[in-house]
Coordinates of C-alpha atoms and ligand atoms in Angstrom, one line a residue:
X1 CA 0.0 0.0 0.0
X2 CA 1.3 3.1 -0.5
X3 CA 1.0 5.6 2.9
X4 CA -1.0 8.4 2.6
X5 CA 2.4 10.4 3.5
X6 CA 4.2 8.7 0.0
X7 CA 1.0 9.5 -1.5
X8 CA 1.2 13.0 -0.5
X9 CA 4.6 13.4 -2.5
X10 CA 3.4 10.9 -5.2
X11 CA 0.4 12.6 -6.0
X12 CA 1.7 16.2 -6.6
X13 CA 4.9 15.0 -7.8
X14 CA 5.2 11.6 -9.3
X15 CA 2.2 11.8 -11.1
X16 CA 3.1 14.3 -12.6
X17 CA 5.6 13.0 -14.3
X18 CA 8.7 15.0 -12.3
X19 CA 9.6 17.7 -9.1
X20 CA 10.7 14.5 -6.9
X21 CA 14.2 14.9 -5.6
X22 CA 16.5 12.0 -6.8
X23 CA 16.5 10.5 -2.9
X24 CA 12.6 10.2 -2.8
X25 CA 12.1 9.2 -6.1
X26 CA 13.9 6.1 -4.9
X27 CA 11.8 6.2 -1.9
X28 CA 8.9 6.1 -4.0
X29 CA 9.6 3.7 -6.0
X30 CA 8.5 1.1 -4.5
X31 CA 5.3 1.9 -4.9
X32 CA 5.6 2.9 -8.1
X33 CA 3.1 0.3 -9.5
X34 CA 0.1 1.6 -7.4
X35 CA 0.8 5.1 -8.6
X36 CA 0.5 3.6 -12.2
X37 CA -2.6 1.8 -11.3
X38 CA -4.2 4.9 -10.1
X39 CA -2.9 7.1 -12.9
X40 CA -4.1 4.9 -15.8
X41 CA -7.7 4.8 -13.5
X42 CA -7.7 8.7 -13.5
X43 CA -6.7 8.4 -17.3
X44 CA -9.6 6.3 -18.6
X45 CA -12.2 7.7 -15.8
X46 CA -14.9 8.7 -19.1
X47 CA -16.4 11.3 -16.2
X48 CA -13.4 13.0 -15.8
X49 CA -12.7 16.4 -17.8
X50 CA -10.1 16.5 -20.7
X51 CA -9.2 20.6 -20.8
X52 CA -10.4 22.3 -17.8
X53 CA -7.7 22.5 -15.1
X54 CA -7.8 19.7 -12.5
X55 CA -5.2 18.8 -9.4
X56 CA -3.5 15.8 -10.3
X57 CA -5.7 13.4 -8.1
X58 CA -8.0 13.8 -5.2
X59 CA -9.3 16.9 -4.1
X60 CA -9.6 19.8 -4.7
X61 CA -12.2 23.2 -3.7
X62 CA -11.9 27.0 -4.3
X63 CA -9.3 28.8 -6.6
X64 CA -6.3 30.7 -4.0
X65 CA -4.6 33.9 -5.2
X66 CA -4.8 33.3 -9.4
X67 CA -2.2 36.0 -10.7
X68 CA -0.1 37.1 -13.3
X69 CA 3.6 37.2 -12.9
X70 CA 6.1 37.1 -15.3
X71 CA 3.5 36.9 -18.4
X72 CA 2.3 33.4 -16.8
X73 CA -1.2 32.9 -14.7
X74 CA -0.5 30.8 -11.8
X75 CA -3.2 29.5 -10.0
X76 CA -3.0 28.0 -6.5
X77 CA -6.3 26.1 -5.3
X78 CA -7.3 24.5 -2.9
X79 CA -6.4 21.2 -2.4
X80 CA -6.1 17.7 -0.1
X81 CA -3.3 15.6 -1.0
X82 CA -4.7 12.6 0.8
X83 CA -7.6 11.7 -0.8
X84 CA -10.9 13.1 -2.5
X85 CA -12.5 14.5 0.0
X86 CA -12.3 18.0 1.8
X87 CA -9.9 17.4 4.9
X88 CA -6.1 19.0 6.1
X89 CA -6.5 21.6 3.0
X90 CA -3.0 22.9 1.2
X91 CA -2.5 24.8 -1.5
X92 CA -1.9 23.0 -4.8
X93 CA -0.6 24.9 -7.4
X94 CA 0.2 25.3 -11.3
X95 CA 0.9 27.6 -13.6
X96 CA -0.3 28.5 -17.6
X97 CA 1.3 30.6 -20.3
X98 CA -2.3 31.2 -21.9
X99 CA -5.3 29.9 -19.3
X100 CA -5.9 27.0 -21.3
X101 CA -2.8 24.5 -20.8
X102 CA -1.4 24.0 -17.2
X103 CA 1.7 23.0 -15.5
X104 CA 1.7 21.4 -12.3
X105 CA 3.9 22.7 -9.8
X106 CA 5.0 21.2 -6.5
X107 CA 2.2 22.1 -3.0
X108 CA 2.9 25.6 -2.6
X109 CA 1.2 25.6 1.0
X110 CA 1.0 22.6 3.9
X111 CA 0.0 22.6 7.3
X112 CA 2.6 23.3 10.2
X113 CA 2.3 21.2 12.7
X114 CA 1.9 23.4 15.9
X115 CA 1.3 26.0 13.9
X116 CA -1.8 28.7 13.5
X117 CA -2.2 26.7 10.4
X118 CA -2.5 23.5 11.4
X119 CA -5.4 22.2 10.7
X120 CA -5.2 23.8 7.3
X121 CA -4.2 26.7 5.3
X122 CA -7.6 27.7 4.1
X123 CA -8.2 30.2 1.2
X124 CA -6.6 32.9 0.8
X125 CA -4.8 35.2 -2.2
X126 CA -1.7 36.1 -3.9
X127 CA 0.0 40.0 -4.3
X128 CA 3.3 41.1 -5.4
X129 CA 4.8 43.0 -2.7
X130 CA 7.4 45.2 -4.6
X131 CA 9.2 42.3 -6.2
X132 CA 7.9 39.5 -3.9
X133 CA 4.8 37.2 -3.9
X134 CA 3.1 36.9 -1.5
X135 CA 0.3 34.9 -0.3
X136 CA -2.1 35.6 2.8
X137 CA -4.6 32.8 3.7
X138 CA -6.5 31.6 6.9
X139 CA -5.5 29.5 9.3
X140 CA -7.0 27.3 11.1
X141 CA -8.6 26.5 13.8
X142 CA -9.5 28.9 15.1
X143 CA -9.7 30.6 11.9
X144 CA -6.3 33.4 11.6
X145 CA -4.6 35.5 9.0
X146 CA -1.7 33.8 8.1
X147 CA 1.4 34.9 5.4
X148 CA 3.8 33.6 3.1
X149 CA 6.6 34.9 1.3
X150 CA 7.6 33.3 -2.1
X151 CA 10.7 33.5 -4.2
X152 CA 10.4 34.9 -7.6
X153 CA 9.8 32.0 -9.1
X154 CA 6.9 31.3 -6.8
X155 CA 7.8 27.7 -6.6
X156 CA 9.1 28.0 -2.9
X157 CA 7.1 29.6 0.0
X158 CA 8.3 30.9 3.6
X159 CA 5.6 31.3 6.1
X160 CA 6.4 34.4 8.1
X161 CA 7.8 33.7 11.5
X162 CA 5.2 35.8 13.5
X163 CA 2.1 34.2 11.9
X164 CA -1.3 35.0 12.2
X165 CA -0.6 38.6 11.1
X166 CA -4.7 38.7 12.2
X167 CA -5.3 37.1 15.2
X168 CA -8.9 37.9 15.9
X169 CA -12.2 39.8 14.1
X170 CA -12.8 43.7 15.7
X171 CA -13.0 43.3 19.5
X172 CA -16.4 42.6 20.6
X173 CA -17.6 41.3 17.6
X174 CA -19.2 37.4 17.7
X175 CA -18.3 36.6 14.0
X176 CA -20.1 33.9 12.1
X177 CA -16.0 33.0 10.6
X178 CA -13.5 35.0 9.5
X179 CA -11.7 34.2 6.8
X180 CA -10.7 34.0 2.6
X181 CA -8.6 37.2 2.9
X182 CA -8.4 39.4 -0.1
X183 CA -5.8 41.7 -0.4
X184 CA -5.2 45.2 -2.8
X185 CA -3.4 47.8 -2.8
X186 CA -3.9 51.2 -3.3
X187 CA -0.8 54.3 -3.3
X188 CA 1.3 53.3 -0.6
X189 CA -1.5 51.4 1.1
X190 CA -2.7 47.9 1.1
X191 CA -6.3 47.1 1.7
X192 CA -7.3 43.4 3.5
X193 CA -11.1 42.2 3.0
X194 CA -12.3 39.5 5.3
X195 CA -15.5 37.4 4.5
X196 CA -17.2 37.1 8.1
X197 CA -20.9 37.7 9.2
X198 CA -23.1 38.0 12.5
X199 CA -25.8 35.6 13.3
X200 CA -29.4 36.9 12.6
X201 CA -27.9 40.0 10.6
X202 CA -26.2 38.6 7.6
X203 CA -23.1 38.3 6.1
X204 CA -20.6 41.2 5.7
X205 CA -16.8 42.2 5.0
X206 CA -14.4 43.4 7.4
X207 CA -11.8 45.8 6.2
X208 CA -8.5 46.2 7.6
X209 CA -5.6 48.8 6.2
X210 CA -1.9 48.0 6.7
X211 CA 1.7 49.5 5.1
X212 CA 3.7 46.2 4.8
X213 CA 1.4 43.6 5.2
X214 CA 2.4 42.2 8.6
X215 CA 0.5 44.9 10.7
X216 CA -3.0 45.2 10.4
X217 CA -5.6 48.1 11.4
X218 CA -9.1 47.2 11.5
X219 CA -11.5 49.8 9.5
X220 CA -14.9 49.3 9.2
X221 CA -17.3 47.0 6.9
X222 CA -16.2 47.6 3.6
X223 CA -19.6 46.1 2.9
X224 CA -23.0 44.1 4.8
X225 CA -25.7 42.4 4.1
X226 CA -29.4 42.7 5.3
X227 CA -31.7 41.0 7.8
X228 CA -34.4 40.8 5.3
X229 CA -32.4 38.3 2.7
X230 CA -31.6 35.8 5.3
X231 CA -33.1 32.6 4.7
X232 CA -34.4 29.9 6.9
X233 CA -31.7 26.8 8.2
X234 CA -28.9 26.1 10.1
X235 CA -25.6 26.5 8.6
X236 CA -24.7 30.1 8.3
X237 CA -23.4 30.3 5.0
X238 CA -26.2 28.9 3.8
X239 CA -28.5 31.5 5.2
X240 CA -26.3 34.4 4.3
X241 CA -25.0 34.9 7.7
X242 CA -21.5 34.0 6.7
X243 CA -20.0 35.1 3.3
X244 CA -16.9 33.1 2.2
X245 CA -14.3 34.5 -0.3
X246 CA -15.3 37.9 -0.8
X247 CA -13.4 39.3 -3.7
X248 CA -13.5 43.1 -4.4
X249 CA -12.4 44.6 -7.5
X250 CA -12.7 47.9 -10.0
X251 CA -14.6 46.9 -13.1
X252 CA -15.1 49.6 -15.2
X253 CA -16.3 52.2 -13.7
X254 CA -17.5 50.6 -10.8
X255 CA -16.2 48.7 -8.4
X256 CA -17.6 45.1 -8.3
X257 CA -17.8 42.6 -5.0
X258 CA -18.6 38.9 -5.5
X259 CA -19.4 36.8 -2.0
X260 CA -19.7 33.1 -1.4
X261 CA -23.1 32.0 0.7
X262 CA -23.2 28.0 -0.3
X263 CA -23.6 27.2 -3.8
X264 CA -24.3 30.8 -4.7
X265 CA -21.7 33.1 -5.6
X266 CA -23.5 36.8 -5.3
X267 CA -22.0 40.0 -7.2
X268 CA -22.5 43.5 -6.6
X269 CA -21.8 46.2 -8.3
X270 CA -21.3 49.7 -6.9
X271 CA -19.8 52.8 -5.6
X272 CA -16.6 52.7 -3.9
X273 CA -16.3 56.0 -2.3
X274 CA -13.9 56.2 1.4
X275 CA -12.9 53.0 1.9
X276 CA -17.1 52.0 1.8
X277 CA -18.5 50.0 -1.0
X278 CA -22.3 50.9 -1.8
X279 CA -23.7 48.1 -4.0
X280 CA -26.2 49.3 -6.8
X281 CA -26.9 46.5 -8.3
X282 CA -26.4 42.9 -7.5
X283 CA -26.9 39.4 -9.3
X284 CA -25.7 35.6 -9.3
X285 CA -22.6 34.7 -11.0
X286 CA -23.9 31.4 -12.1
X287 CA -26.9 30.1 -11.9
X288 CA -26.5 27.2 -10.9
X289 CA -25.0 25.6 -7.5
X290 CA -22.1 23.7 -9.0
X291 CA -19.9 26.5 -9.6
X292 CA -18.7 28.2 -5.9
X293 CA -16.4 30.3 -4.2
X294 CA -15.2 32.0 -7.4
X295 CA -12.1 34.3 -7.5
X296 CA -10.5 37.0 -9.6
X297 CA -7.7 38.9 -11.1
X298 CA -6.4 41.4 -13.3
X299 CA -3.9 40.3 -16.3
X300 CA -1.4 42.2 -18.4
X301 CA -4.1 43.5 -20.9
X302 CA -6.0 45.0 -18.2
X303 CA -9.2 42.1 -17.8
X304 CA -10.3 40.5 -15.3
X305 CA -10.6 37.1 -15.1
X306 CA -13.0 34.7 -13.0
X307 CA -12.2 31.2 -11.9
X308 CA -13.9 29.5 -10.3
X309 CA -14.7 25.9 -8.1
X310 CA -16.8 23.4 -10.2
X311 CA -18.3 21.4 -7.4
X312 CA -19.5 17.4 -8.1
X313 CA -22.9 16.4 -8.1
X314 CA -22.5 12.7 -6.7
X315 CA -22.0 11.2 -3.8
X316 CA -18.9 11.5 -1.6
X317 CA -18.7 7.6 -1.8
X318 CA -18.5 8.2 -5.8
X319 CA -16.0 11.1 -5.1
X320 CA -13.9 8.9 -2.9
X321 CA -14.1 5.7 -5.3
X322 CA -12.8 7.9 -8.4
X323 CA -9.9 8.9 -7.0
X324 CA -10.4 13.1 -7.5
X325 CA -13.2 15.4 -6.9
X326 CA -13.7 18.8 -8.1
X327 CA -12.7 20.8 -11.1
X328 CA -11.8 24.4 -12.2
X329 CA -13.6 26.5 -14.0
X330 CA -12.6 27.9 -17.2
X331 CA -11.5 31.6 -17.1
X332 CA -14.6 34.0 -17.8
X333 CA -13.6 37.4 -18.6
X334 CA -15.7 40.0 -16.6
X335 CA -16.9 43.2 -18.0
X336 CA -19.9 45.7 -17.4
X337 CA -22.5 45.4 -20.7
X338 CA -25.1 47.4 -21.8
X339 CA -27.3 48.6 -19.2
X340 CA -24.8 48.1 -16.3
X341 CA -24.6 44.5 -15.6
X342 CA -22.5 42.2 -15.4
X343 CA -21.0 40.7 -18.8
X344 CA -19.4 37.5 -18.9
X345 CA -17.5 35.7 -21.4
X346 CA -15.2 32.9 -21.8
X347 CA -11.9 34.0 -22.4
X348 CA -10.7 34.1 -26.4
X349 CA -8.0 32.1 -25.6
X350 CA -10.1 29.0 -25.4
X351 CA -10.2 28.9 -29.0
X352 CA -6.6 27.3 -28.9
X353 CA -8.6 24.3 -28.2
X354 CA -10.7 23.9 -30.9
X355 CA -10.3 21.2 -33.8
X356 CA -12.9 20.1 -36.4
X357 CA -15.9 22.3 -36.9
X358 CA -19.2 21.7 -38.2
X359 CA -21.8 24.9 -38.9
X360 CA -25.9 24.4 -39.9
X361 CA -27.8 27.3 -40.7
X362 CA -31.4 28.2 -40.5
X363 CA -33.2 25.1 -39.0
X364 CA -36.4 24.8 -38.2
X365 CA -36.6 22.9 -34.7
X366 CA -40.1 22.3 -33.3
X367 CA -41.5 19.7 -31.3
X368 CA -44.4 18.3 -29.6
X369 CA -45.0 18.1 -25.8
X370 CA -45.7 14.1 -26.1
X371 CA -43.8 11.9 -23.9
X372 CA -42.1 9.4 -25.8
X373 CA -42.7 5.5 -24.8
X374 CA -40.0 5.5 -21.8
X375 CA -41.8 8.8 -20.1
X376 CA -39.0 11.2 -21.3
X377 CA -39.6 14.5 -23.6
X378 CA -38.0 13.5 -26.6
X379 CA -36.0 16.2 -27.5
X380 CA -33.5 15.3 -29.4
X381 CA -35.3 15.2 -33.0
X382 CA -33.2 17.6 -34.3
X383 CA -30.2 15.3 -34.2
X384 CA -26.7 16.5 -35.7
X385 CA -24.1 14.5 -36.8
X386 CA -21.8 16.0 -34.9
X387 CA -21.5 13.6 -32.0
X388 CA -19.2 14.1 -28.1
X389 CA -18.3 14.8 -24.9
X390 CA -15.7 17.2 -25.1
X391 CA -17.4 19.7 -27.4
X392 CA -17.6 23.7 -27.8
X393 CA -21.4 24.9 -29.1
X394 CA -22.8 28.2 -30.5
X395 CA -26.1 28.1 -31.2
X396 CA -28.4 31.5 -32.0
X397 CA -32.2 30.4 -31.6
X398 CA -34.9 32.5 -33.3
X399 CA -37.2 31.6 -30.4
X400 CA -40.6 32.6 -32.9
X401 CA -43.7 31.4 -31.7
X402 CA -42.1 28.4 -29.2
X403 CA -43.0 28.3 -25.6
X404 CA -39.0 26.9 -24.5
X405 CA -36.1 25.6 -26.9
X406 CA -32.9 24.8 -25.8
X407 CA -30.1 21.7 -27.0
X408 CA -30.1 18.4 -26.1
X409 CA -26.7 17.0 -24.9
X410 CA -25.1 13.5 -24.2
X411 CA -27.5 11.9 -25.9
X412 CA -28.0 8.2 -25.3
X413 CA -28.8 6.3 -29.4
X414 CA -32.4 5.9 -27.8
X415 CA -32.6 8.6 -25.6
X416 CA -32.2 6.5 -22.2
X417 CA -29.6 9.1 -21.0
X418 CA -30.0 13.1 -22.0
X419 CA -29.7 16.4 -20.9
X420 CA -31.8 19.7 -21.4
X421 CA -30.3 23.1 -22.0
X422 CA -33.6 24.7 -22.0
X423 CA -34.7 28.6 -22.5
X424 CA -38.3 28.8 -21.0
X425 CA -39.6 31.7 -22.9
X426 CA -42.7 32.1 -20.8
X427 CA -40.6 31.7 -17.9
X428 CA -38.1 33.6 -18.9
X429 CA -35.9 30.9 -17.2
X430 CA -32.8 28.8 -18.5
X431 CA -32.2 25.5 -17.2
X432 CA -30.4 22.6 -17.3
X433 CA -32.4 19.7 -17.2
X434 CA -30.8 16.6 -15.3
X435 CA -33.4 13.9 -14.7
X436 CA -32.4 11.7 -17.1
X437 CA -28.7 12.6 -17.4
X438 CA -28.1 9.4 -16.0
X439 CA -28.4 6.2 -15.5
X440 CA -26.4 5.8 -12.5
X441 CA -28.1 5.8 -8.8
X442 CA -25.7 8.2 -7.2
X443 CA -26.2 11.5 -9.2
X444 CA -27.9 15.1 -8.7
X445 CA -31.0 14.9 -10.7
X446 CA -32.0 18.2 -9.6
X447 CA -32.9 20.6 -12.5
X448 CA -30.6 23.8 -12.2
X449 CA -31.7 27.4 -13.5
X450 CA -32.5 31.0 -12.8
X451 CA -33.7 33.8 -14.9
X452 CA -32.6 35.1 -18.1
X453 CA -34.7 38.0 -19.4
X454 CA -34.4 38.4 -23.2
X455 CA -35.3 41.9 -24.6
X456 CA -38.3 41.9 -27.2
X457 CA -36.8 39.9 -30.2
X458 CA -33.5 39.4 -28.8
X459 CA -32.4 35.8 -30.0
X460 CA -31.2 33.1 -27.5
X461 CA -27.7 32.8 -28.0
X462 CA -26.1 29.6 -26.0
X463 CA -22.5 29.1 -25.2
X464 CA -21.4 25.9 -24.5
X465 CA -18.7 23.9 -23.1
X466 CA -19.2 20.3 -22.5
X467 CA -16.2 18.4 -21.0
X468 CA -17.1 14.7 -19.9
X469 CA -19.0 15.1 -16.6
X470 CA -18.6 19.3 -16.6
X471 CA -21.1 21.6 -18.5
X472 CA -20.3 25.2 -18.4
X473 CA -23.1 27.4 -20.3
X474 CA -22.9 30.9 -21.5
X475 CA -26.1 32.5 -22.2
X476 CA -26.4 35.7 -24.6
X477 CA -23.0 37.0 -22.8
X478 CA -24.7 37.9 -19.6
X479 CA -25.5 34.7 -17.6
X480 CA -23.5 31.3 -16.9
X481 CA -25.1 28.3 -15.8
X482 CA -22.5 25.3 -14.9
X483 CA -23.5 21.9 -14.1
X484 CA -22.6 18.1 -13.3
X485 CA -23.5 15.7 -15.0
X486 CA -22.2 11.1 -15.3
X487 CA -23.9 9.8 -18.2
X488 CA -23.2 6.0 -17.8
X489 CA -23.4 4.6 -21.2
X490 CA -19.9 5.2 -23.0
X491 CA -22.3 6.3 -26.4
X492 CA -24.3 9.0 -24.7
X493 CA -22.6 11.3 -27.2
X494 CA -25.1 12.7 -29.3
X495 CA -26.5 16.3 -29.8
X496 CA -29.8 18.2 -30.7
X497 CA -32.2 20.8 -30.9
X498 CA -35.4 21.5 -29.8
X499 CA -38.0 24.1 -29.6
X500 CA -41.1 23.4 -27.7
X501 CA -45.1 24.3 -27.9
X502 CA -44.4 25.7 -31.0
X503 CA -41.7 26.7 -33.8
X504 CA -38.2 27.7 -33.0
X505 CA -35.4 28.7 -35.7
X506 CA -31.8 27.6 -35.1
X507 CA -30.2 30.8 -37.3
X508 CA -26.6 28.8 -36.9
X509 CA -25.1 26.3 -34.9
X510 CA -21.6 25.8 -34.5
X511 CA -19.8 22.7 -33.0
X512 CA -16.0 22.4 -32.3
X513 CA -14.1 19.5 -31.4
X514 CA -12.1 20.4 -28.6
X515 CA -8.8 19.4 -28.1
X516 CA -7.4 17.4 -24.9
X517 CA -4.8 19.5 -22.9
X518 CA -3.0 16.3 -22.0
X519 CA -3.0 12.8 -23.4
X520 CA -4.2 11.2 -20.0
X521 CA -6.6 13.5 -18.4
X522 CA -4.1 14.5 -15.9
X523 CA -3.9 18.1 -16.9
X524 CA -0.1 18.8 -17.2
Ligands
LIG601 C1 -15.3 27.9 0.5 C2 -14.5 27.6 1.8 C3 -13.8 28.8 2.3 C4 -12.6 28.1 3.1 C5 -12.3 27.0 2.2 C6 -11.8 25.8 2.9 O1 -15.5 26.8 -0.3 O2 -15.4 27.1 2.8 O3 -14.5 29.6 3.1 O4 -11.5 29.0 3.2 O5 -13.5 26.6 1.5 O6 -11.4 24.8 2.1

């Protein structure tokens, strides 16, 4: 057996194919079979994506501290080198020349034993301090504001000596947590936002102001929520009472603040005026609960780009059993559109991955409301040729006189497994429709949606990325909806349209092939 210790190196290291020292590389290899055994299971896992960013095995949560340096992105994330489940977090980390192909790095962040980190170095984000990174990130338990210094590389980090460099919330206040620093700077100054909350009020933002980043002056609330959107339960972030990773941010001419309350991850845009941020406008960034905890940051062409945590939607006994759990987002650029909310787009460079393409024009796509003899809507009539599970769509829907259309995806030869992309006109609601996505026991069947108002005779236009069990949707460049979904039958592959209650027009339809960004599903 290999020890979870080994596996701890072998996982971050050996699997990747290099970064063990010569000494435990010998070490390891004894157990260098069972390291094979479980890379050629995570290489032919069918569920597991083939060009969004994953951790080399096991788990992983919430993007850490993604920033530019040196004309490469590096993202950190978090991640358990143990197993695939969410225990003893560090920070796994890897870097990109373009967003789209990654390069595993060594842990950048693990637990000191006796330290204010522990139990593990929670989430947390990334600056350049002058000429050195720098990562800040709670500790826990209890949950602390710890830092590390990195060389220029950012391959090596040194926790400071004096950690937590924020012991406590405000005296006097009974937080709900405190943590998932976020840290600017503006002149001399830098600027430290804490997500944190109060029982019974709602969730808010601590801001702290310091000159060097070690000593810490508490503000004010940058930002808090009200009594009146609290929601019945138990777990405070849940309710809104706690808000996880709050990332803050200029966006145009605004200033924009996204917050994590379970499953949902809120923006606001607003004023920034004295160190206060007054929101004027607020939405979800996705409208669905797979994608969580989502984080920013600003490139060398002056966008900013959104990553974020692409939960599963099976159970953690299926999590466990696979080997790896969890999956990063691709990178959405963020920009203000027309009428002042929040635009978001996949980032151009995706287009790096795309091979074959196929285009139809004008198709009528219209289809009756009668179950077909299993029970299921059929609503795949419209069936291209184009077949597969690692596939980029544009499609532009005349919606005319139908009541919903939408695309059918993963399509079973018979229809026993498929799933709805589905614009409710009436509704004005897009979904993705999951109750017969699979055959398998185990799985989220839950439809996921939310609203999507389109302007009198705006067309529907879908963006979408399917990558084995991972669908990420773009929707007229102004709402994402990302899902999970485990098709069990290795030819659920196929693809079609639908309009429903009446006649819908598909004006185009494009399909690319998309490439792998490794041969084995390992990422790197
Ligand atoms: C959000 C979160 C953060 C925390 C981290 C721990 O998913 O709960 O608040 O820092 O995950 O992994």
């Amino acid at each position: 057996m290999v020890s979870r210790r080994d596996f701890l190196g072998l996982s971050a290291a050996t699997l990747l194919g290099g970064g063990l020292t010569r000494s435990r590389r010998t070490a390891a290899g004894a157990q260098a079979a069972e390291v094979e055994a479980l890379r050629k299971r995570l290489a032919a896992d069918p569920q597991r994506p083939r060009y969004h960013l994953l951790p080399p095995a096991y788990w992983m949560n919430d993007p850490n501290g993604p920033i530019f340096s040196k004309g490469q992105c590096h993202m950190f994330y978090q991640y358990n080198p143990q197993g695939a489940f969410p225990e003893s977090m560090h920070w796994g980390h890897a870097v990109s020349a373009d967003l789209v192909h990654w390069k595993h790095l060594p842990i950048a962040l693990a637990p000191t034993p006796g330290g204010p980190d522990k139990d593990g170095c929670w989430s947390g984000c990334a600056v350049i301090d002058g000429e050195v990174p720098t990562l800040i990130y709670t500790g826990v338990f209890p949950q602390v504001q710890c830092l590390a210094r990195g060389d220029e590389g950012l391959l090596t980090w040194r926790k400071f000596a004096s950690n937590p460099v924020v012991a406590t919330p405000p005296q006097g206040m009974e937080t709900t947590g405190f943590r998932d620093p976020c840290v600017w700077r503006e002149g001399d100054e830098w600027y430290l936002a804490i997500g944190s909350g109060i029982a019974g009020q709602g969730g808010m933002v601590l801001l702290y102001r310091s000159r060097d980043l070690i000593h810490w002056d508490y503000l004010h609330l940058l930002c808090k929520g009200r009594k009146e959107e609290l929601l019945p339960g138990k777990d405070p972030v849940s309710r809104g009472e706690m808000w996880e990773c709050p990332d803050f941010f200029p966006l145009g001419e605004k200033h924009a603040l996204l917050v994590s309350t379970q499953g949902t991850v809120i923006y606001s845009l607003g004023a920034y005026v004295n160190q206060y941020f007054r929101p004027e406008r607020q939405g979800k960034v996705d409208l669905g609960d797979a994608y969580y905890a989502a984080r920013s940051m600003g490139d060398e062409q002056g966008r900013r780009i959104l990553w974020g945590w692409i939960r599963e939607g099976r159970s953690d006994a299926a999590q466990r059993a696979a080997g790896w759990a969890g999956v990063m987002s691709l990178p959405r650029v963020l920009t203000i559109g027309r009428g002042g909310a929040l635009s978001m787009t996949p980032a151009p460079e995706l287009e790096a991955l795309r091979g074959k393409d196929h285009q139809f024009h004008d198709l009528p796509v219209s289809q009756s409301l009668d179950p077909s003899p299993d029970g299921s809507l059929e609503r795949h009539r419209s069936v291209f040729s184009r077949r597969g599970d690692s596939l980029e769509i544009q499609a532009e829907f005349d919606l005319g006189s139908s009541q919903a259309a939408g695309l059918t995806v993963r399509v079973a030869p018979h229809g026993e497994e498929q799933t709805s992309i589905i614009y409710d006109h009436a509704a004005a609601q897009l979904r993705v429709e999951r109750d017969h996505s699979s055959l398998a026991p185990d799985v989220d069947r839950a439809p996921q949606g939310g609203p999507l108002a389109l302007a009198e005779g705006e067309t529907l236009k879908l963006h979408v990325f399917l990558d084995a069990s991972v669908i990420e949707i773009f929707a007229n460049d102004r709402s994402c909806l990302t899902s999970r979904i485990y098709p069990s039958r290795a030819d659920s592959l196929g693809l079609g349209a639908f309009g429903l209650g009446g006649e819908a027009r598909l004006k185009s339809l494009h399909i690319w092939e998309l490439h792998p960004i490794s041969p084995n599903r390992l990422t790197t």
